[in-house]
PDB file of C-alpha atoms and ligand atoms in Angstrom:
ATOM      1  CA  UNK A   1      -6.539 -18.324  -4.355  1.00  0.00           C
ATOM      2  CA  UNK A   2      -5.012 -17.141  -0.925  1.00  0.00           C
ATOM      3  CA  UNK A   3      -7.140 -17.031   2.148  1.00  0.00           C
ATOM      4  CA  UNK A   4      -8.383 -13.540   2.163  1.00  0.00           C
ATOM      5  CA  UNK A   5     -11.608 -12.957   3.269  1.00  0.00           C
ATOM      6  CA  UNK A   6      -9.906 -15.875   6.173  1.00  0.00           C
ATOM      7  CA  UNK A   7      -7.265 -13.139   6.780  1.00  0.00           C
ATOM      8  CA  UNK A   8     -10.075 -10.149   7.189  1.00  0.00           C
ATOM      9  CA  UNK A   9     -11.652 -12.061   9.489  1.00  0.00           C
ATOM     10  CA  UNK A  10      -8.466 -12.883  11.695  1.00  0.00           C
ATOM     11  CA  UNK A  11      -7.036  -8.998  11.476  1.00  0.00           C
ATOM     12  CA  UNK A  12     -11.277  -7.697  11.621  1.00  0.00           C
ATOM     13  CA  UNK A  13     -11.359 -10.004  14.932  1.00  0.00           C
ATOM     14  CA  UNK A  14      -8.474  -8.570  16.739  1.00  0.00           C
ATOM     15  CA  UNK A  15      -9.025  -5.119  16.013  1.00  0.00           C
ATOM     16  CA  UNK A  16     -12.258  -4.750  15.136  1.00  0.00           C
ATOM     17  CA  UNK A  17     -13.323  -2.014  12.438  1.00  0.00           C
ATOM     18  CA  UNK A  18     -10.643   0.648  11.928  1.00  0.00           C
ATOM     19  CA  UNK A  19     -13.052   3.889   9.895  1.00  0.00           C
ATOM     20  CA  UNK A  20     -10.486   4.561   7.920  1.00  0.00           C
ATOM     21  CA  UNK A  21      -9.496   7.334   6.366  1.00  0.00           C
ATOM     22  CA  UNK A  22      -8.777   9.769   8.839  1.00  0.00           C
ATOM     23  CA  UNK A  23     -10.041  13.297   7.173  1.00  0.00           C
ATOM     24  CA  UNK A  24     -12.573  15.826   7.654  1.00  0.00           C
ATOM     25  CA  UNK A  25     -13.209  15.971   3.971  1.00  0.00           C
ATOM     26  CA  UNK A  26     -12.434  13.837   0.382  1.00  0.00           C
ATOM     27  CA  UNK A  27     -10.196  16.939  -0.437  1.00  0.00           C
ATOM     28  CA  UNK A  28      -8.202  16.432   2.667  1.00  0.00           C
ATOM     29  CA  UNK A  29      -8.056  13.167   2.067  1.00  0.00           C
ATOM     30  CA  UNK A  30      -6.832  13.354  -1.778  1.00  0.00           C
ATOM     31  CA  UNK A  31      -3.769  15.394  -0.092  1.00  0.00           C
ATOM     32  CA  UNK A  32      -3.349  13.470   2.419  1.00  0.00           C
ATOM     33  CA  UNK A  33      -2.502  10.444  -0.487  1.00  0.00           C
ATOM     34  CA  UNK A  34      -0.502  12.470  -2.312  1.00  0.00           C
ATOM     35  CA  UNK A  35       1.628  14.139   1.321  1.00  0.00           C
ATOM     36  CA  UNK A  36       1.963  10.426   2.665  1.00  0.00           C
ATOM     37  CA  UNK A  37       4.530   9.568  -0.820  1.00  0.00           C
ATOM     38  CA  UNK A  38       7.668   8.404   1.491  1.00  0.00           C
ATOM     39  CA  UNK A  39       7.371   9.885   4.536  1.00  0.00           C
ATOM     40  CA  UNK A  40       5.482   9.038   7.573  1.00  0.00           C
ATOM     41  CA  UNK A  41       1.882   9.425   7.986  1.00  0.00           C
ATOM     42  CA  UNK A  42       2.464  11.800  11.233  1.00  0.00           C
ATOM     43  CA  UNK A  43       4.715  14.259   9.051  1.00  0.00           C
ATOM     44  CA  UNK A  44       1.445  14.638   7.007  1.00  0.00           C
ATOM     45  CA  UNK A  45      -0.360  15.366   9.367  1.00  0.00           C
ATOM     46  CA  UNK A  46       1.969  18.065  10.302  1.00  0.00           C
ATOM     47  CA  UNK A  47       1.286  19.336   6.777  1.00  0.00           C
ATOM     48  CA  UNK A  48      -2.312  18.866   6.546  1.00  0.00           C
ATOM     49  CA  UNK A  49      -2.512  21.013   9.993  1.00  0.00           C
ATOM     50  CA  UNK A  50      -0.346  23.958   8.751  1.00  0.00           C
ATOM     51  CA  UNK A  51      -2.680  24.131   5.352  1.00  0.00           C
ATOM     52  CA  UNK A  52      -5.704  24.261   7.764  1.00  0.00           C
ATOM     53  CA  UNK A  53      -4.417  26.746   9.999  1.00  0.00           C
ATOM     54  CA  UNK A  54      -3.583  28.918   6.652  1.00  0.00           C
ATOM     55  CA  UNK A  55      -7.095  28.038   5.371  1.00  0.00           C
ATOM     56  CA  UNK A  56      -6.413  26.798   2.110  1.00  0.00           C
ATOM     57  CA  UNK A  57      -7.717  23.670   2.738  1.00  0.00           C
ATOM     58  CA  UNK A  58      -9.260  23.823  -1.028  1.00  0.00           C
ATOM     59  CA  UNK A  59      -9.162  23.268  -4.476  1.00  0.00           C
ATOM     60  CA  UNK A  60      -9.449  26.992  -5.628  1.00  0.00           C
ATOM     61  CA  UNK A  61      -7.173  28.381  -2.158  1.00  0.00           C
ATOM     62  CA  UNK A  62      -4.584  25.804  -3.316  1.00  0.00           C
ATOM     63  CA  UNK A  63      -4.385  26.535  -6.791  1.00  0.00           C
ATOM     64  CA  UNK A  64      -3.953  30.616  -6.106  1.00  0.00           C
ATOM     65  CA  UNK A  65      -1.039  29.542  -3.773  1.00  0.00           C
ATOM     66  CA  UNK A  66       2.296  30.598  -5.278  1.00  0.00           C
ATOM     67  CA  UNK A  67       4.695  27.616  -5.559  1.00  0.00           C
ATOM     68  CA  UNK A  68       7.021  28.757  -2.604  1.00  0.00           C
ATOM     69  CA  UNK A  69       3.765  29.512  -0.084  1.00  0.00           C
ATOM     70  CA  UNK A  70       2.129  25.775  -1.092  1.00  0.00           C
ATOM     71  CA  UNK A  71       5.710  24.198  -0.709  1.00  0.00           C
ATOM     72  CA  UNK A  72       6.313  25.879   2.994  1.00  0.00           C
ATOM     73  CA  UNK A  73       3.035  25.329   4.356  1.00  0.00           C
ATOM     74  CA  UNK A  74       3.568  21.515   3.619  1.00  0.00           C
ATOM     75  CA  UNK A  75       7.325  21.087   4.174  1.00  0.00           C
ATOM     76  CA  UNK A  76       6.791  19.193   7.085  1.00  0.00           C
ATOM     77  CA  UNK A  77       5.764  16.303   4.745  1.00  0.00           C
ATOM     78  CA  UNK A  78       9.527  16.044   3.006  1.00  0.00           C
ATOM     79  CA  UNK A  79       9.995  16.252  -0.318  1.00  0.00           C
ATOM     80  CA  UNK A  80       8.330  19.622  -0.256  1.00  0.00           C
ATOM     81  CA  UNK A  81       9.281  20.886  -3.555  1.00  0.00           C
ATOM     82  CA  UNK A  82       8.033  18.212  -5.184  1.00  0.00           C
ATOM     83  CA  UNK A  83       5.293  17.360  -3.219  1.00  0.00           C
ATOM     84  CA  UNK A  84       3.979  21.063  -4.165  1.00  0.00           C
ATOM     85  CA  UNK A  85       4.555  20.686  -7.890  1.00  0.00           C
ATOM     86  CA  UNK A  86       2.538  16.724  -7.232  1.00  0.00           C
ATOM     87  CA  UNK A  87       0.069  18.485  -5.349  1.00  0.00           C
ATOM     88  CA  UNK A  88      -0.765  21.863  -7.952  1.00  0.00           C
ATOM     89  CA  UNK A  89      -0.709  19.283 -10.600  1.00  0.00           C
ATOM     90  CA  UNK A  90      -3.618  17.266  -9.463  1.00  0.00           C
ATOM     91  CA  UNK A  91      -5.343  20.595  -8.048  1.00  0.00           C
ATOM     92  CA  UNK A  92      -4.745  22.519 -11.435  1.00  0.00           C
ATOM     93  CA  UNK A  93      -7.181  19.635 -12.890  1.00  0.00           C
ATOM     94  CA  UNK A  94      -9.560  19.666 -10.248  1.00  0.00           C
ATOM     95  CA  UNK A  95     -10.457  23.506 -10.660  1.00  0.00           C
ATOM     96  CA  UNK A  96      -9.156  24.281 -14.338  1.00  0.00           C
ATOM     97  CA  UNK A  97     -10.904  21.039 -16.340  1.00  0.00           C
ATOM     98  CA  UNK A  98     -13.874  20.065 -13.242  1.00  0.00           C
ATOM     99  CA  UNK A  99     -14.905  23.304 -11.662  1.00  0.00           C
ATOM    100  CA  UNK A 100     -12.844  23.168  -8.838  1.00  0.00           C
ATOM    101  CA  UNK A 101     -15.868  20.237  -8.251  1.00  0.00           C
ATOM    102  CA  UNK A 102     -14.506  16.901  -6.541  1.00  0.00           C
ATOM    103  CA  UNK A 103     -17.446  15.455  -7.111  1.00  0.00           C
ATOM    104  CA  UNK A 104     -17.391  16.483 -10.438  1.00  0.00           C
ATOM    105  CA  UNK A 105     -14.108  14.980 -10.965  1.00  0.00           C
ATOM    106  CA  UNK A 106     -14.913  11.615  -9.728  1.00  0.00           C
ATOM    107  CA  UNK A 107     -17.494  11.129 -12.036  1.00  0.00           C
ATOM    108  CA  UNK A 108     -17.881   8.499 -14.572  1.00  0.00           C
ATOM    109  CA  UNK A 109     -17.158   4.667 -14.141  1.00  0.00           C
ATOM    110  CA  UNK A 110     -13.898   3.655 -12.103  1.00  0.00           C
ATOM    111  CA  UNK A 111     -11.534   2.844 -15.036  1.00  0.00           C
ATOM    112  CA  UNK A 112     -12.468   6.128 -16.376  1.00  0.00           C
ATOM    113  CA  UNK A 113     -11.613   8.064 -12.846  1.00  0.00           C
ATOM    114  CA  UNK A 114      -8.299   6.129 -12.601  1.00  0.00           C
ATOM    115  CA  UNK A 115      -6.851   6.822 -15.803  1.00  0.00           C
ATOM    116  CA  UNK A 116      -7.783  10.603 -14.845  1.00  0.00           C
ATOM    117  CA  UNK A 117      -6.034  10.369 -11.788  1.00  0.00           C
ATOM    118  CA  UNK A 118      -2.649   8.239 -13.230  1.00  0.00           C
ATOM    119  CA  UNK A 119      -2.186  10.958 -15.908  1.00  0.00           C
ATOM    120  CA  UNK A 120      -1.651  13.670 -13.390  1.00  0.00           C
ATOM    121  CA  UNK A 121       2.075  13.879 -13.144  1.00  0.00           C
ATOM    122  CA  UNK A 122       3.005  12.368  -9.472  1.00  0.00           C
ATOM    123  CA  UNK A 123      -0.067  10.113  -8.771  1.00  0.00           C
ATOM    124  CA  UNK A 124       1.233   6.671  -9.327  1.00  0.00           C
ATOM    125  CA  UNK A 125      -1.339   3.436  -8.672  1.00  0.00           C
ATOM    126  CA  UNK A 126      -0.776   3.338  -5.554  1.00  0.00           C
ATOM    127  CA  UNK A 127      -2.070   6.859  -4.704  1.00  0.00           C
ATOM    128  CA  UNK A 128      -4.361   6.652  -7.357  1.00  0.00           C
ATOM    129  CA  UNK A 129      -6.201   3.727  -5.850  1.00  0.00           C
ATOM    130  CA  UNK A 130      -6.160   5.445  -2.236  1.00  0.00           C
ATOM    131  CA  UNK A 131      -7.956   8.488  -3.459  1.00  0.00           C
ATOM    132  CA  UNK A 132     -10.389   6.693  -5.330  1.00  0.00           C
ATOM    133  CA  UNK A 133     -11.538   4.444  -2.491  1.00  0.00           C
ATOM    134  CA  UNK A 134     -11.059   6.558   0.206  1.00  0.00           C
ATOM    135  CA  UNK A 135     -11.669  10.087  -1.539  1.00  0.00           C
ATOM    136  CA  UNK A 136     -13.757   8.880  -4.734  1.00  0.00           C
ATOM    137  CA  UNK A 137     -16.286   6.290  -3.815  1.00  0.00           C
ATOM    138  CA  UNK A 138     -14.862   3.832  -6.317  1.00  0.00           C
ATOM    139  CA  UNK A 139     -13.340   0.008  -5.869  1.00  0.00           C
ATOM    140  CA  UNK A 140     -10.001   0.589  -6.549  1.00  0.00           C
ATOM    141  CA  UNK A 141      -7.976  -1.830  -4.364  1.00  0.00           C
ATOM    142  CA  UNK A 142      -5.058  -0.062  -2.769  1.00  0.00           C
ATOM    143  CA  UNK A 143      -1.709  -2.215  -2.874  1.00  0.00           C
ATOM    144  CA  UNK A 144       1.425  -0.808  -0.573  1.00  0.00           C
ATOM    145  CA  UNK A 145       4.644  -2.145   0.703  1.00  0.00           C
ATOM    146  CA  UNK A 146       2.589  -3.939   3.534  1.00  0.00           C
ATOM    147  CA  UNK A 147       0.303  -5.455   1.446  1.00  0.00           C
ATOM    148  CA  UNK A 148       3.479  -7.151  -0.777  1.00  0.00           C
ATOM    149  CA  UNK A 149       5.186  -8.097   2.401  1.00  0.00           C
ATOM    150  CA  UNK A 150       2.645  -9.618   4.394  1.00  0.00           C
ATOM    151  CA  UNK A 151       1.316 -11.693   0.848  1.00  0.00           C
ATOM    152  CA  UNK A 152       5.465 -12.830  -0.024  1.00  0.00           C
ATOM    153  CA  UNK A 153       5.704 -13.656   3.717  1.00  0.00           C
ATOM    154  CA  UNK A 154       3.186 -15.902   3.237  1.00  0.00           C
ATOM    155  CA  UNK A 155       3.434 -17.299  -0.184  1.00  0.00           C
ATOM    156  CA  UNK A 156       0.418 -15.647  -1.558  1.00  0.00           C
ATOM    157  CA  UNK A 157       2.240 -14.258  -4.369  1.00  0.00           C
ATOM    158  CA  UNK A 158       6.232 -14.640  -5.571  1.00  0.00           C
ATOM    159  CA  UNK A 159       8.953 -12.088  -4.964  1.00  0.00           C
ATOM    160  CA  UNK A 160       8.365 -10.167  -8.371  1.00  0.00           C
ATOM    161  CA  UNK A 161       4.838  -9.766  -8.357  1.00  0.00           C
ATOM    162  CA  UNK A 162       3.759  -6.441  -9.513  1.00  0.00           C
ATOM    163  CA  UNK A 163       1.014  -3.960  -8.666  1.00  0.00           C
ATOM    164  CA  UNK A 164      -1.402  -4.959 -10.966  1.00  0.00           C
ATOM    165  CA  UNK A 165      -0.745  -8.573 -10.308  1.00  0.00           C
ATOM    166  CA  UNK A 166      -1.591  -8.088  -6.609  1.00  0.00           C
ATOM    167  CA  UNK A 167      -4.737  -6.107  -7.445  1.00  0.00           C
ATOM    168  CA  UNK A 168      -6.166  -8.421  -9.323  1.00  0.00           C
ATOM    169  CA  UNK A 169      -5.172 -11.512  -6.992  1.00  0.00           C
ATOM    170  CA  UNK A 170      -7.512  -9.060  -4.135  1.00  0.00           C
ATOM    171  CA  UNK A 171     -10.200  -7.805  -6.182  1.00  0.00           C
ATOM    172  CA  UNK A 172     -10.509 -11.322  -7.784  1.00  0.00           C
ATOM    173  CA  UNK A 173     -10.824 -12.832  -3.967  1.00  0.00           C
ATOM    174  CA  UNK A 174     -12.544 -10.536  -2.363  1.00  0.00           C
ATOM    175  CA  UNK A 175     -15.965  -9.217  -5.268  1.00  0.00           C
ATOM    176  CA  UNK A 176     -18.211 -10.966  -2.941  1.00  0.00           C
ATOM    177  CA  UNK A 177     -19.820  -7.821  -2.343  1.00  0.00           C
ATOM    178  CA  UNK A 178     -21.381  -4.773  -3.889  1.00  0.00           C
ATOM    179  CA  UNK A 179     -21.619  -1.086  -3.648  1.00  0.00           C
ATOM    180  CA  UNK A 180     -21.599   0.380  -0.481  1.00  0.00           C
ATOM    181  CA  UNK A 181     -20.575  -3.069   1.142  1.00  0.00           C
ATOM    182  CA  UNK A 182     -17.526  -3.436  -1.054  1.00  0.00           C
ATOM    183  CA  UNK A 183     -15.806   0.021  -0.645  1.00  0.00           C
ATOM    184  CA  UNK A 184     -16.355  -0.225   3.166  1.00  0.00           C
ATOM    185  CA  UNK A 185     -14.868  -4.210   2.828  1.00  0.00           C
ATOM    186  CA  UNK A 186     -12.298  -3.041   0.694  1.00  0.00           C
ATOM    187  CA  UNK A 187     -11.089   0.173   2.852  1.00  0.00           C
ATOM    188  CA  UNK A 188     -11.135  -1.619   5.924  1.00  0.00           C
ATOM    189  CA  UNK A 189      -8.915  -4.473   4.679  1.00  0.00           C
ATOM    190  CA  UNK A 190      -6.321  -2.061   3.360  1.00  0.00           C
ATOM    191  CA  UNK A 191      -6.598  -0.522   6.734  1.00  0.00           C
ATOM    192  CA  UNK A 192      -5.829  -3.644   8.548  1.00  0.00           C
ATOM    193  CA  UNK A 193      -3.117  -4.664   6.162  1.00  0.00           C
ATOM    194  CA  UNK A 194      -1.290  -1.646   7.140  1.00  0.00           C
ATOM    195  CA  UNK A 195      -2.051  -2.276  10.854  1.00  0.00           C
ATOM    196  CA  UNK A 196      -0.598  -5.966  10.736  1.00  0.00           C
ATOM    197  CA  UNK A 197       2.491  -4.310   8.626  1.00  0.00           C
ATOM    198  CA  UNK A 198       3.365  -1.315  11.099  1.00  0.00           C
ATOM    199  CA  UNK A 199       2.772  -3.476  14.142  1.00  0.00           C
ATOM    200  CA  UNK A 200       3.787  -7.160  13.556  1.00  0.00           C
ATOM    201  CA  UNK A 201       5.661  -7.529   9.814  1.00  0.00           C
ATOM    202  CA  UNK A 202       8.094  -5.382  10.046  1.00  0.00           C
ATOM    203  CA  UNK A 203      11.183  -5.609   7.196  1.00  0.00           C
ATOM    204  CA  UNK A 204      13.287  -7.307   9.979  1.00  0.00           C
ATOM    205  CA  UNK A 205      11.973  -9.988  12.853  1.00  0.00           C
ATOM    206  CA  UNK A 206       8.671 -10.310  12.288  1.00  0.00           C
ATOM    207  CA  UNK A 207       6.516 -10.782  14.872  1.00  0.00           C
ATOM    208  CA  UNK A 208       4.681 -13.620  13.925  1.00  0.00           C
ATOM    209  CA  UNK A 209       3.891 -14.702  17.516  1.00  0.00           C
ATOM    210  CA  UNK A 210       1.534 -12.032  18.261  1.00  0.00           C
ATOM    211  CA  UNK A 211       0.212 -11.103  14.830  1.00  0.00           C
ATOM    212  CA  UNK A 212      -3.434 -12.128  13.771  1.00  0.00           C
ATOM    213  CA  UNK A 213      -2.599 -13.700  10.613  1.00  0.00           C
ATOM    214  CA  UNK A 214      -0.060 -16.204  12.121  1.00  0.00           C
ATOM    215  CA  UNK A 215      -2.569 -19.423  11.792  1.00  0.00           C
ATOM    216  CA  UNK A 216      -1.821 -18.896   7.945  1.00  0.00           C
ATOM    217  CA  UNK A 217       1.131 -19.205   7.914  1.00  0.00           C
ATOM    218  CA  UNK A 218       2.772 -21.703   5.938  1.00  0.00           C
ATOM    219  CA  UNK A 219       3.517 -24.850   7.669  1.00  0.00           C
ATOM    220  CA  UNK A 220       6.705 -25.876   6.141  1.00  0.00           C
TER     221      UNK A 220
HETATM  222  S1  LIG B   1       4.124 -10.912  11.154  1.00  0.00           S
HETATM  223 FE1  LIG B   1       4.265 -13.067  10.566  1.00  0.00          FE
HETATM  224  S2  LIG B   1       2.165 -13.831  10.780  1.00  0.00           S
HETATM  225 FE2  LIG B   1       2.043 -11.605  10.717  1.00  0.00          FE
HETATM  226  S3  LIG B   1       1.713 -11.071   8.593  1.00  0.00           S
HETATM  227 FE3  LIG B   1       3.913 -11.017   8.932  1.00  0.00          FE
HETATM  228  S4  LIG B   1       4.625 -13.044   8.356  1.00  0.00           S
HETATM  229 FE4  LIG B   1       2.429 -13.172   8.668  1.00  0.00          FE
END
């Protein structure tokens, strides 16, 4: 097993506890996972500000958006056209099939939630797993390009491993906890994976020198 709950401690020691998600509300955060699809997380919050400012920041406001309307107010996000269609999509559940009730739609056991979530057209694992954990109040462990650099870098996992491969490699290491404990252990170790990723493994010259997890390093 790699050296996780080692690595927590390393990234959790340099910079300390990092509350993430940053969102006034689980909607807000649910389209803030499905905004952030390849673009960068400040062009969300570009987005996020114009649908505020409009004050549809809602199931039911989104969902009486026309297409065009949903697809300006978030253009700053990229994709925009698609985005919108992504975003409807997972709103038309909410408020047609759950009452335009979040909680309502995050109810039932995790599995259950997922497989809601990865049948809406556009929501792939990896956003599925952010909005349950961040949004939902369920374990699902978020993988992301960080997470699959910083484990290759450190031969944690091989070059081909998939999604569900690196899931279950974290949730297997790190089900110590329980509850309330776990979801906060959980979030904060994505959150520092994507710390050590934006600020010390980058694609090209790492900067192993100054980055907490350098002590695990391989020694070869
Ligand atoms: S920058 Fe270096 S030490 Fe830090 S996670 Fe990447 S490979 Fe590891």
């Amino acid at each position: 097993m790699p050296p996780l709950r080692q690595a927590y401690r390393l990234m959790h020691r340099a910079r300390g506890h990092l509350q993430w998600w940053p969102a006034d509300s689980p909607f807000e955060i649910c389209v803030g996972a499905i905004l952030t699809q390849n673009t960068s997380w400040k062009n969300v919050e570009l987005a996020i500000t114009n649908l505020k400012a409009a004050r549809v920041l809602t199931p039911k406001k989104i969902h009486a958006l026309t297409h065009s309307k949903l697809a300006q107010l978030i253009r700053p996000s990229g994709y925009f056209n698609i985005k919108a269609k992504r975003l409807r999509n997972f709103v038309d559940i909410v408020v047609e099939q759950h009452g335009a009730n979040l909680k309502r739609f995050f109810k039932g056991d995790t599995a259950t939630v997922r497989e809601r979530l990865l049948a809406i057209n556009g929501v792939g694992p990896e956003t599925a797993d952010s909005i349950l954990l961040y949004a939902g109040g369920h374990p699902g462990f978020v993988i992301d390009a960080y997470t699959k650099r910083i484990f290759e870098r450190h031969g944690w996992c091989n070059a081909d491993a998939d999604y569900d491969t690196l899931q279950s490699l974290c949730t297997q290491s790190l089900s110590q906890k329980s509850g309330a404990a776990k979801l906060d252990y959980w979030r904060d170790f994505h959150a520092q994976l994507v710390v050590v990723g934006n600020h010390y493994c980058k694609p090209r010259n790492p900067n192993c020198d100054e980055c907490p997890l350098k002590t695990l390093l391989p020694k070869n």
